[in-house]
Short mmCIF file of C-alpha atoms in Angstrom, two decimals:
data_model
loop_
_atom_site.label_atom_id
_atom_site.label_comp_id
_atom_site.label_asym_id
_atom_site.label_seq_id
_atom_site.Cartn_x
_atom_site.Cartn_y
_atom_site.Cartn_z
CA MET R 7 32.13 -42.10 11.11
CA LEU R 8 31.43 -38.47 11.88
CA THR R 9 32.87 -36.60 14.86
CA ILE R 10 31.38 -33.46 16.37
CA ARG R 11 34.38 -31.83 18.07
CA ASN R 12 34.56 -29.43 21.03
CA ALA R 13 30.80 -29.38 21.65
CA THR R 14 29.33 -28.12 24.90
CA LEU R 15 26.60 -30.29 26.41
CA ALA R 16 23.67 -29.01 28.47
CA ASP R 17 25.54 -29.80 31.70
CA GLY R 18 28.51 -27.64 30.62
CA ARG R 19 30.92 -30.43 29.69
CA GLU R 20 32.98 -29.88 26.54
CA VAL R 21 33.24 -33.14 24.62
CA ASP R 22 33.72 -34.80 21.28
CA VAL R 23 30.83 -36.94 20.04
CA ARG R 24 31.56 -39.71 17.56
CA ILE R 25 28.64 -40.85 15.40
CA ASP R 26 28.30 -44.12 13.54
CA THR R 27 26.30 -42.76 10.61
CA SER R 28 25.63 -46.20 9.16
CA ALA R 29 23.93 -47.35 12.36
CA GLY R 30 22.48 -43.96 13.30
CA ARG R 31 23.97 -44.26 16.78
CA ILE R 32 26.29 -42.31 19.03
CA ALA R 33 29.49 -44.37 19.07
CA GLY R 34 31.31 -42.41 21.77
CA VAL R 35 31.23 -39.34 23.99
CA GLY R 36 34.38 -38.03 25.63
CA SER R 37 37.24 -35.55 25.71
CA THR R 38 39.95 -37.81 24.32
CA LEU R 39 38.30 -39.48 21.33
CA THR R 40 40.42 -40.39 18.34
CA HIS R 41 39.19 -38.49 15.28
CA SER R 42 38.59 -40.38 12.06
CA GLY R 43 36.52 -39.58 9.00
CA GLU R 44 34.55 -36.36 8.70
CA SER R 45 34.25 -33.88 11.55
CA ILE R 46 32.35 -30.76 12.57
CA ASP R 47 34.01 -28.14 14.76
CA ALA R 48 31.40 -27.19 17.37
CA ALA R 49 33.58 -24.90 19.50
CA GLY R 50 31.38 -22.42 21.31
CA LYS R 51 28.24 -24.31 20.29
CA LEU R 52 25.69 -26.19 22.36
CA LEU R 53 24.89 -29.80 21.44
CA LEU R 54 21.52 -31.08 22.60
CA PRO R 55 19.45 -34.21 22.05
CA GLY R 56 16.76 -33.46 19.49
CA MET R 57 13.41 -32.42 20.89
CA ILE R 58 10.73 -35.10 21.11
CA ASP R 59 7.43 -33.33 20.50
CA THR R 60 4.82 -35.72 21.81
CA HIS R 61 1.84 -33.72 20.57
CA VAL R 62 1.46 -32.55 16.97
CA HIS R 63 -1.33 -32.43 14.41
CA PHE R 64 0.23 -32.72 10.96
CA ARG R 65 -3.26 -32.75 9.42
CA GLN R 66 -2.88 -35.68 7.06
CA PRO R 67 -4.97 -37.45 6.01
CA GLY R 68 -7.83 -35.07 5.41
CA PHE R 69 -6.54 -31.52 5.65
CA PRO R 70 -3.40 -31.12 3.51
CA HIS R 71 -4.20 -27.46 2.83
CA LYS R 72 -3.32 -26.78 6.48
CA GLU R 73 -0.19 -28.95 6.77
CA THR R 74 1.36 -32.10 5.34
CA TRP R 75 3.81 -34.60 6.73
CA GLU R 76 6.48 -33.07 4.50
CA THR R 77 5.90 -29.44 5.50
CA GLY R 78 5.24 -30.21 9.15
CA SER R 79 8.36 -32.35 9.51
CA LYS R 80 10.50 -29.77 7.71
CA SER R 81 9.23 -27.20 10.20
CA ALA R 82 10.07 -29.61 13.02
CA ALA R 83 13.62 -30.18 11.78
CA ALA R 84 14.24 -26.44 11.40
CA GLY R 85 13.18 -26.03 15.03
CA GLY R 86 15.37 -28.82 16.42
CA VAL R 87 12.58 -31.41 16.74
CA THR R 88 13.77 -34.87 15.69
CA THR R 89 10.74 -36.95 16.74
CA VAL R 90 7.04 -36.08 16.61
CA VAL R 91 3.96 -37.91 17.84
CA ASP R 92 0.88 -37.29 15.70
CA GLN R 93 -2.58 -37.21 17.22
CA PRO R 94 -5.60 -39.10 15.85
CA ASN R 95 -8.17 -36.42 14.91
CA THR R 96 -7.54 -36.51 11.17
CA ASP R 97 -9.96 -37.51 8.41
CA PRO R 98 -10.39 -40.41 8.65
CA PRO R 99 -9.50 -40.46 12.34
CA THR R 100 -6.89 -42.91 13.53
CA VAL R 101 -9.33 -45.15 15.39
CA ASP R 102 -8.95 -48.44 13.49
CA GLY R 103 -6.46 -50.35 11.40
CA GLU R 104 -7.42 -48.71 8.12
CA GLY R 105 -7.05 -45.24 9.58
CA PHE R 106 -3.67 -46.10 11.06
CA ASP R 107 -2.37 -47.61 7.83
CA ARG R 108 -3.48 -44.61 5.79
CA LYS R 109 -1.66 -42.21 8.10
CA ALA R 110 1.43 -44.41 8.27
CA GLU R 111 1.65 -44.37 4.49
CA LEU R 112 1.54 -40.57 4.38
CA ALA R 113 4.03 -40.30 7.24
CA GLU R 114 6.70 -41.90 5.09
CA GLU R 115 7.28 -38.38 3.71
CA SER R 116 8.51 -37.22 7.13
CA TYR R 117 11.97 -35.70 7.54
CA VAL R 118 12.00 -36.66 11.23
CA ASP R 119 11.10 -39.75 13.23
CA TYR R 120 7.45 -40.15 14.12
CA GLY R 121 5.05 -42.00 16.34
CA ILE R 122 1.33 -42.40 15.64
CA ASN R 123 -1.27 -42.34 18.39
CA GLY R 124 -4.60 -44.13 18.23
CA GLY R 125 -7.85 -42.38 19.05
CA VAL R 126 -10.99 -43.39 20.89
CA THR R 127 -14.54 -42.86 19.62
CA GLU R 128 -17.69 -44.93 19.73
CA ASP R 129 -16.45 -46.53 16.50
CA TRP R 130 -12.91 -47.32 17.55
CA ASP R 131 -11.43 -50.77 17.00
CA PRO R 132 -8.88 -51.47 19.74
CA ASP R 133 -7.97 -54.90 18.37
CA GLU R 134 -6.91 -53.44 15.04
CA LEU R 135 -5.20 -50.44 16.63
CA PHE R 136 -3.11 -52.42 19.06
CA ASP R 137 -2.17 -54.81 16.27
CA ARG R 138 -0.32 -51.84 14.71
CA PRO R 139 2.90 -50.22 16.00
CA LEU R 140 0.91 -47.73 18.07
CA LEU R 141 3.00 -45.38 20.21
CA ALA R 142 0.26 -44.42 22.67
CA LEU R 143 -3.48 -44.03 23.02
CA GLY R 144 -4.78 -40.50 22.68
CA GLU R 145 -5.13 -37.62 22.76
CA VAL R 146 -8.32 -39.03 24.27
CA PHE R 147 -10.95 -36.29 24.67
CA LEU R 148 -12.53 -36.80 28.08
CA ALA R 149 -15.92 -35.03 28.21
CA ASP R 150 -14.91 -32.38 25.65
CA SER R 151 -18.18 -31.90 23.77
CA THR R 152 -16.83 -29.26 21.36
CA GLY R 153 -14.94 -31.74 19.21
CA ASP R 154 -16.08 -34.73 17.18
CA MET R 155 -13.90 -37.08 19.23
CA GLY R 156 -15.23 -36.30 22.70
CA ILE R 157 -16.20 -39.35 24.75
CA GLU R 158 -17.99 -40.03 28.01
CA GLU R 159 -16.53 -41.54 31.13
CA ASP R 160 -17.52 -45.18 30.55
CA LEU R 161 -15.76 -45.33 27.20
CA PHE R 162 -12.80 -43.48 28.63
CA ARG R 163 -12.52 -46.06 31.39
CA GLU R 164 -12.68 -48.88 28.83
CA ALA R 165 -9.94 -47.24 26.77
CA VAL R 166 -7.70 -46.74 29.80
CA GLU R 167 -8.08 -50.35 30.86
CA ARG R 168 -7.32 -51.61 27.35
CA ALA R 169 -4.27 -49.39 27.00
CA THR R 170 -3.00 -50.62 30.35
CA ASP R 171 -3.31 -54.22 29.18
CA GLU R 172 -1.24 -53.28 26.12
CA TYR R 173 1.37 -51.36 28.15
CA ARG R 174 0.60 -48.07 26.42
CA VAL R 175 0.45 -44.54 27.79
CA VAL R 176 -2.94 -42.80 27.63
CA THR R 177 -2.70 -39.13 26.64
CA VAL R 178 -5.77 -37.21 27.80
CA HIS R 179 -7.35 -33.96 26.63
CA ALA R 180 -8.98 -33.07 29.94
CA GLU R 181 -11.76 -30.48 29.88
CA ASP R 182 -15.15 -31.13 31.46
CA ALA R 183 -17.70 -29.61 29.08
CA ASP R 184 -20.33 -29.64 31.83
CA LEU R 185 -18.33 -26.85 33.50
CA PHE R 186 -18.08 -24.62 30.45
CA ASP R 187 -19.73 -21.21 30.97
CA GLU R 188 -22.59 -21.10 28.48
CA GLU R 189 -23.32 -17.45 29.30
CA ALA R 190 -20.04 -16.53 27.65
CA THR R 191 -21.40 -17.70 24.31
CA GLU R 192 -23.73 -14.71 24.29
CA ARG R 193 -20.77 -12.35 24.00
CA PRO R 194 -20.03 -10.97 20.49
CA GLY R 195 -17.60 -12.56 18.04
CA ASP R 196 -15.09 -9.75 18.41
CA ASP R 197 -14.88 -10.26 22.19
CA TYR R 198 -11.88 -12.57 21.96
CA GLU R 199 -11.57 -13.15 25.70
CA ALA R 200 -14.99 -14.80 25.59
CA TRP R 201 -13.30 -18.02 24.45
CA SER R 202 -11.26 -18.14 27.65
CA ALA R 203 -14.30 -17.25 29.72
CA TYR R 204 -16.26 -20.07 28.09
CA ARG R 205 -13.71 -22.87 28.55
CA THR R 206 -13.14 -22.32 32.24
CA ALA R 207 -10.09 -23.18 34.29
CA GLU R 208 -12.38 -25.19 36.57
CA ALA R 209 -13.34 -27.41 33.62
CA GLU R 210 -9.73 -28.41 33.15
CA ALA R 211 -8.95 -29.11 36.81
CA ALA R 212 -12.10 -31.21 37.28
CA ALA R 213 -11.41 -33.35 34.21
CA VAL R 214 -7.78 -33.85 35.20
CA GLU R 215 -8.82 -35.02 38.63
CA ARG R 216 -11.27 -37.52 37.16
CA ALA R 217 -8.81 -38.79 34.55
CA VAL R 218 -6.15 -39.30 37.20
CA GLU R 219 -8.62 -41.10 39.47
CA ILE R 220 -9.64 -43.51 36.72
CA GLY R 221 -6.00 -44.02 35.78
CA GLU R 222 -5.07 -44.89 39.34
CA GLU R 223 -7.93 -47.40 39.56
CA ALA R 224 -6.63 -49.12 36.41
CA ASP R 225 -2.97 -48.76 37.40
CA ALA R 226 -2.53 -46.95 34.07
CA ASN R 227 0.10 -44.61 32.72
CA VAL R 228 -1.99 -41.45 32.26
CA HIS R 229 -0.45 -38.37 30.69
CA ILE R 230 -2.33 -35.06 30.69
CA ALA R 231 -2.01 -33.14 27.44
CA HIS R 232 -1.57 -29.35 27.17
CA THR R 233 -2.27 -28.39 30.77
CA SER R 234 -3.06 -24.67 30.81
CA THR R 235 -3.64 -23.93 34.50
CA PRO R 236 -1.61 -24.41 37.68
CA GLU R 237 -4.68 -26.11 39.14
CA GLY R 238 -4.62 -28.66 36.33
CA VAL R 239 -0.90 -29.31 36.78
CA ASP R 240 -1.28 -29.72 40.53
CA ALA R 241 -4.18 -32.13 40.08
CA ALA R 242 -2.05 -34.25 37.74
CA LYS R 243 0.94 -34.26 40.07
CA ASP R 244 -1.19 -34.96 43.16
CA GLY R 245 -2.11 -38.17 41.40
CA ASP R 246 0.07 -40.62 39.56
CA ALA R 247 0.09 -38.78 36.21
CA THR R 248 2.57 -36.92 34.07
CA CYS R 249 1.74 -33.72 32.22
CA GLU R 250 2.87 -31.43 29.45
CA VAL R 251 2.54 -27.71 28.78
CA THR R 252 2.51 -25.94 25.43
CA PRO R 253 4.67 -22.95 24.52
CA HIS R 254 1.54 -20.83 24.04
CA HIS R 255 0.42 -21.45 27.60
CA ILE R 256 3.76 -20.41 29.10
CA PHE R 257 4.53 -17.49 26.76
CA LEU R 258 1.06 -16.06 25.99
CA SER R 259 -1.95 -15.05 28.08
CA ARG R 260 -5.34 -13.37 27.78
CA GLU R 261 -3.49 -10.07 27.65
CA ASP R 262 -2.31 -11.05 24.15
CA TYR R 263 -5.81 -11.28 22.68
CA ASP R 264 -5.75 -7.62 21.62
CA GLU R 265 -2.86 -8.42 19.27
CA LEU R 266 -3.71 -12.02 18.35
CA GLY R 267 -7.48 -11.87 17.99
CA THR R 268 -8.85 -15.20 16.80
CA PHE R 269 -5.31 -16.31 15.93
CA GLY R 270 -5.04 -16.83 19.69
CA ARG R 271 -7.97 -19.26 19.90
CA MET R 272 -6.96 -22.76 20.98
CA ASN R 273 -8.13 -25.55 23.31
CA PRO R 274 -7.59 -25.19 26.20
CA PRO R 275 -7.68 -21.41 25.82
CA LEU R 276 -5.24 -18.73 26.89
CA ARG R 277 -5.40 -18.04 30.62
CA SER R 278 -4.77 -15.01 32.83
CA GLU R 279 -1.31 -13.53 33.14
CA ASP R 280 -1.12 -14.70 36.75
CA ARG R 281 -1.85 -18.27 35.70
CA ARG R 282 0.68 -18.03 32.86
CA GLU R 283 3.37 -16.93 35.31
CA ALA R 284 2.46 -19.78 37.65
CA MET R 285 2.75 -22.25 34.79
CA PHE R 286 6.21 -21.01 33.89
CA GLU R 287 7.26 -21.34 37.53
CA ARG R 288 6.10 -24.95 37.56
CA LEU R 289 7.98 -25.59 34.35
CA ALA R 290 11.19 -24.10 35.73
CA ASP R 291 11.05 -25.86 39.11
CA GLY R 292 10.55 -29.36 37.66
CA THR R 293 6.85 -29.85 38.44
CA ILE R 294 5.79 -30.02 34.77
CA ASP R 295 7.30 -33.01 33.00
CA MET R 296 7.66 -31.75 29.44
CA VAL R 297 6.88 -29.22 26.77
CA ALA R 298 4.81 -30.39 23.80
CA THR R 299 3.60 -27.99 21.16
CA ASP R 300 0.07 -29.14 20.24
CA HIS R 301 1.12 -27.91 16.80
CA ALA R 302 -2.29 -27.42 15.16
CA PRO R 303 -2.02 -25.18 12.09
CA HIS R 304 -4.88 -23.57 10.18
CA THR R 305 -4.74 -21.18 7.26
CA ARG R 306 -4.93 -17.43 7.76
CA GLU R 307 -8.25 -17.40 5.95
CA GLU R 308 -9.72 -19.97 8.34
CA LYS R 309 -8.50 -18.14 11.45
CA ASP R 310 -9.72 -14.75 10.21
CA ALA R 311 -13.25 -15.12 11.60
CA GLY R 312 -15.22 -14.33 14.74
CA ILE R 313 -14.17 -15.98 17.99
CA TRP R 314 -17.12 -18.42 17.79
CA ASP R 315 -16.40 -19.41 14.19
CA ALA R 316 -12.60 -19.58 13.94
CA PRO R 317 -11.04 -23.03 14.34
CA SER R 318 -8.97 -23.73 17.44
CA GLY R 319 -5.25 -24.29 17.19
CA VAL R 320 -1.92 -22.61 16.52
CA PRO R 321 1.36 -23.75 14.95
CA GLY R 322 4.35 -24.24 17.24
CA VAL R 323 6.62 -27.16 16.30
CA GLU R 324 9.35 -24.92 14.84
CA THR R 325 9.43 -22.32 17.61
CA ALA R 326 9.20 -24.33 20.85
CA LEU R 327 12.87 -25.18 21.35
CA PRO R 328 14.07 -21.75 20.12
CA LEU R 329 11.77 -20.01 22.64
CA LEU R 330 13.01 -22.20 25.48
CA LEU R 331 16.64 -21.69 24.48
CA GLU R 332 16.05 -17.95 24.57
CA GLU R 333 14.80 -18.33 28.16
CA ALA R 334 17.99 -20.26 28.96
CA ARG R 335 20.08 -17.54 27.29
CA LYS R 336 18.41 -15.05 29.63
CA ASP R 337 19.03 -17.36 32.64
CA ASN R 338 15.32 -17.96 33.24
CA LEU R 339 15.85 -21.70 32.65
CA SER R 340 18.95 -23.88 32.81
CA TYR R 341 20.11 -25.67 29.68
CA GLU R 342 19.80 -28.92 31.60
CA ARG R 343 16.16 -28.13 32.28
CA VAL R 344 15.59 -27.37 28.60
CA ARG R 345 17.18 -30.72 27.71
CA ASP R 346 14.99 -32.58 30.19
CA ILE R 347 11.64 -31.03 29.28
CA THR R 348 12.20 -31.37 25.53
CA ALA R 349 14.04 -34.68 25.22
CA ALA R 350 14.99 -36.74 28.28
CA ASN R 351 11.59 -36.67 30.01
CA PRO R 352 9.45 -37.31 26.89
CA ALA R 353 11.71 -40.25 26.04
CA ASP R 354 11.29 -41.64 29.55
CA VAL R 355 7.51 -41.18 29.77
CA PHE R 356 6.80 -42.69 26.35
CA GLY R 357 9.35 -45.50 26.52
CA LEU R 358 11.71 -44.21 23.83
CA THR R 359 14.67 -45.76 25.58
CA ARG R 360 17.20 -45.06 22.85
CA LYS R 361 16.36 -41.39 22.46
CA GLY R 362 16.49 -38.23 24.53
CA LYS R 363 20.15 -38.04 25.64
CA VAL R 364 23.63 -37.53 24.25
CA GLU R 365 25.04 -40.87 25.34
CA GLN R 366 26.98 -43.69 23.76
CA GLY R 367 24.71 -46.28 22.17
CA LEU R 368 21.69 -44.03 21.81
CA MET R 369 20.23 -42.72 18.57
CA ALA R 370 22.17 -39.83 17.05
CA ASP R 371 19.24 -37.41 17.09
CA LEU R 372 21.14 -34.19 17.75
CA VAL R 373 20.77 -30.43 17.52
CA LEU R 374 23.64 -27.94 17.30
CA VAL R 375 23.00 -24.30 18.26
CA ASP R 376 24.90 -21.11 18.90
CA PRO R 377 23.42 -20.26 22.32
CA ASP R 378 24.05 -16.53 21.84
CA ASP R 379 22.51 -16.25 18.37
CA ALA R 380 18.99 -15.02 19.12
CA ARG R 381 16.80 -13.64 16.35
CA GLU R 382 13.31 -12.36 15.88
CA ILE R 383 10.62 -14.93 15.12
CA ARG R 384 8.77 -14.12 11.92
CA GLY R 385 6.07 -16.25 10.36
CA GLU R 386 7.39 -15.64 6.86
CA ASP R 387 10.68 -17.29 7.84
CA LEU R 388 9.10 -20.47 9.20
CA HIS R 389 8.43 -23.66 7.27
CA SER R 390 4.93 -24.69 8.33
CA LYS R 391 2.46 -24.56 5.46
CA CYS R 392 0.21 -22.14 7.35
CA GLY R 393 2.83 -19.37 7.20
CA TRP R 394 2.10 -17.61 10.50
CA THR R 395 2.96 -17.84 14.19
CA PRO R 396 1.40 -16.56 17.42
CA PHE R 397 4.93 -15.72 18.57
CA GLU R 398 5.56 -13.08 15.90
CA GLY R 399 8.24 -10.61 17.04
CA MET R 400 9.47 -12.65 20.01
CA GLN R 401 13.10 -13.79 20.23
CA GLY R 402 14.29 -17.36 19.67
CA VAL R 403 17.59 -19.25 19.42
CA PHE R 404 17.27 -21.47 16.35
CA PRO R 405 19.35 -24.56 15.48
CA GLU R 406 22.19 -24.38 13.00
CA LEU R 407 22.06 -28.12 12.36
CA THR R 408 19.59 -30.92 13.05
CA MET R 409 20.53 -34.57 12.79
CA VAL R 410 18.15 -37.56 12.74
CA ARG R 411 19.61 -41.06 13.21
CA GLY R 412 23.08 -39.76 12.40
CA ASN R 413 22.00 -38.03 9.19
CA VAL R 414 22.02 -34.27 8.80
CA VAL R 415 18.52 -33.31 7.64
CA TYR R 416 18.74 -29.56 8.26
CA ASP R 417 21.85 -27.42 8.00
CA ALA R 418 21.93 -23.61 8.00
CA GLY R 419 18.56 -23.27 6.32
CA GLU R 420 19.01 -26.12 3.86
CA TYR R 421 17.50 -29.60 3.91
CA ASP R 422 19.92 -32.38 3.07
CA GLU R 423 18.99 -35.73 1.63
CA VAL R 424 20.39 -38.57 3.68
CA THR R 425 22.58 -41.22 2.13
CA ASP R 426 20.07 -44.06 1.90
CA GLY R 427 17.34 -41.97 0.27
CA GLU R 428 15.11 -41.93 3.34
CA PHE R 429 14.41 -39.29 5.92
CA GLY R 430 12.80 -39.94 9.31
CA GLY R 431 11.14 -43.22 10.10
CA PRO R 432 8.57 -44.74 12.43
CA VAL R 433 9.34 -45.06 16.10
CA GLY R 434 9.66 -48.82 16.31
CA GLU R 435 11.61 -51.52 18.06
CA ASN R 436 14.90 -49.87 17.18
CA VAL R 437 14.22 -46.95 19.50
CA ARG R 438 11.96 -48.31 22.23
CA GLU R 439 11.62 -51.40 24.34
#
């Protein structure tokens, strides 16, 4: 047994938390627990459920020079993320049994728990995919012609119906390529705002509306990935869909292109400052369901190109929770809201019934932080293989300790081996219904 003593929860309660390390579960939460075995004094510290990042690209198989399961999961643990969900656009893509098995084998190197999503292309094999322990379907690229996994509406409808039959959430990348502004492509490669002008806000809202409509017809659980506009969020919430926002869409805007250059290119793109502020308001007031990072690292050399040649994507798995905790430290968010958008809500939406809260009987996926210990974010201090961050120079409150299934995997900058020789594991029947 391990007891975390005198910890403050997100709701302000000061409690002791007893952990059954052999079972990886929280054995008790209260103010009068009997202490036995090892203990950690957490006086003055905040104890949170580990973040569940439902949208990462750890790049394996296919692109280990950008990230690996080992480096990506170390970065996650250092940022207080205890569960990640990897998306299917790897090489080979996770669209059939062979692709899933290959990724699952590589994911065994993970320091945190993980789920694997299945993708949809013309060549996908739903029978093989749903025969595997698939967490969800997607990120499904609805009408996004700029990627090699974009699909048309008929195939999207088929995928939604099949996922509904299998009781799986469908995560949707919603941008209607027919509404992209082709005139913007005539602008020069050093006109960084051209990327935002090209991938219009209208393209997102239209695709969200269509995805939600198809989801409602199929009575499906549709989840909209990386919403970047208030119009997209409102379209999701007007229908029966959940949605996520990335840290870069609530902390960065088109005004940051002068500093970021092509390191600020992602899909969907950065939006106006007014839209960024509106997105943060929707996050704070409970409209947006969760934060997910869309952690999509590339090397500096790859990003150092013109706006039409640089790859899309930025790293973010290590800095998401620290950035949100800094907002809570400044009273722009409550700690309860941070807990909900990073842990409780993702667990609820994706059926991870034994994760997401500090409660007796649930998995001991926990993060301990000093809520007043803010520091500058620097890419050289982070653990992603790419070695840079779009949030350079901003303030974050980083974890002191991260625990996965009752095992300390990150402690004050060091990674600890757990007692049974394993690190994180697949999200399976032990953590979901």
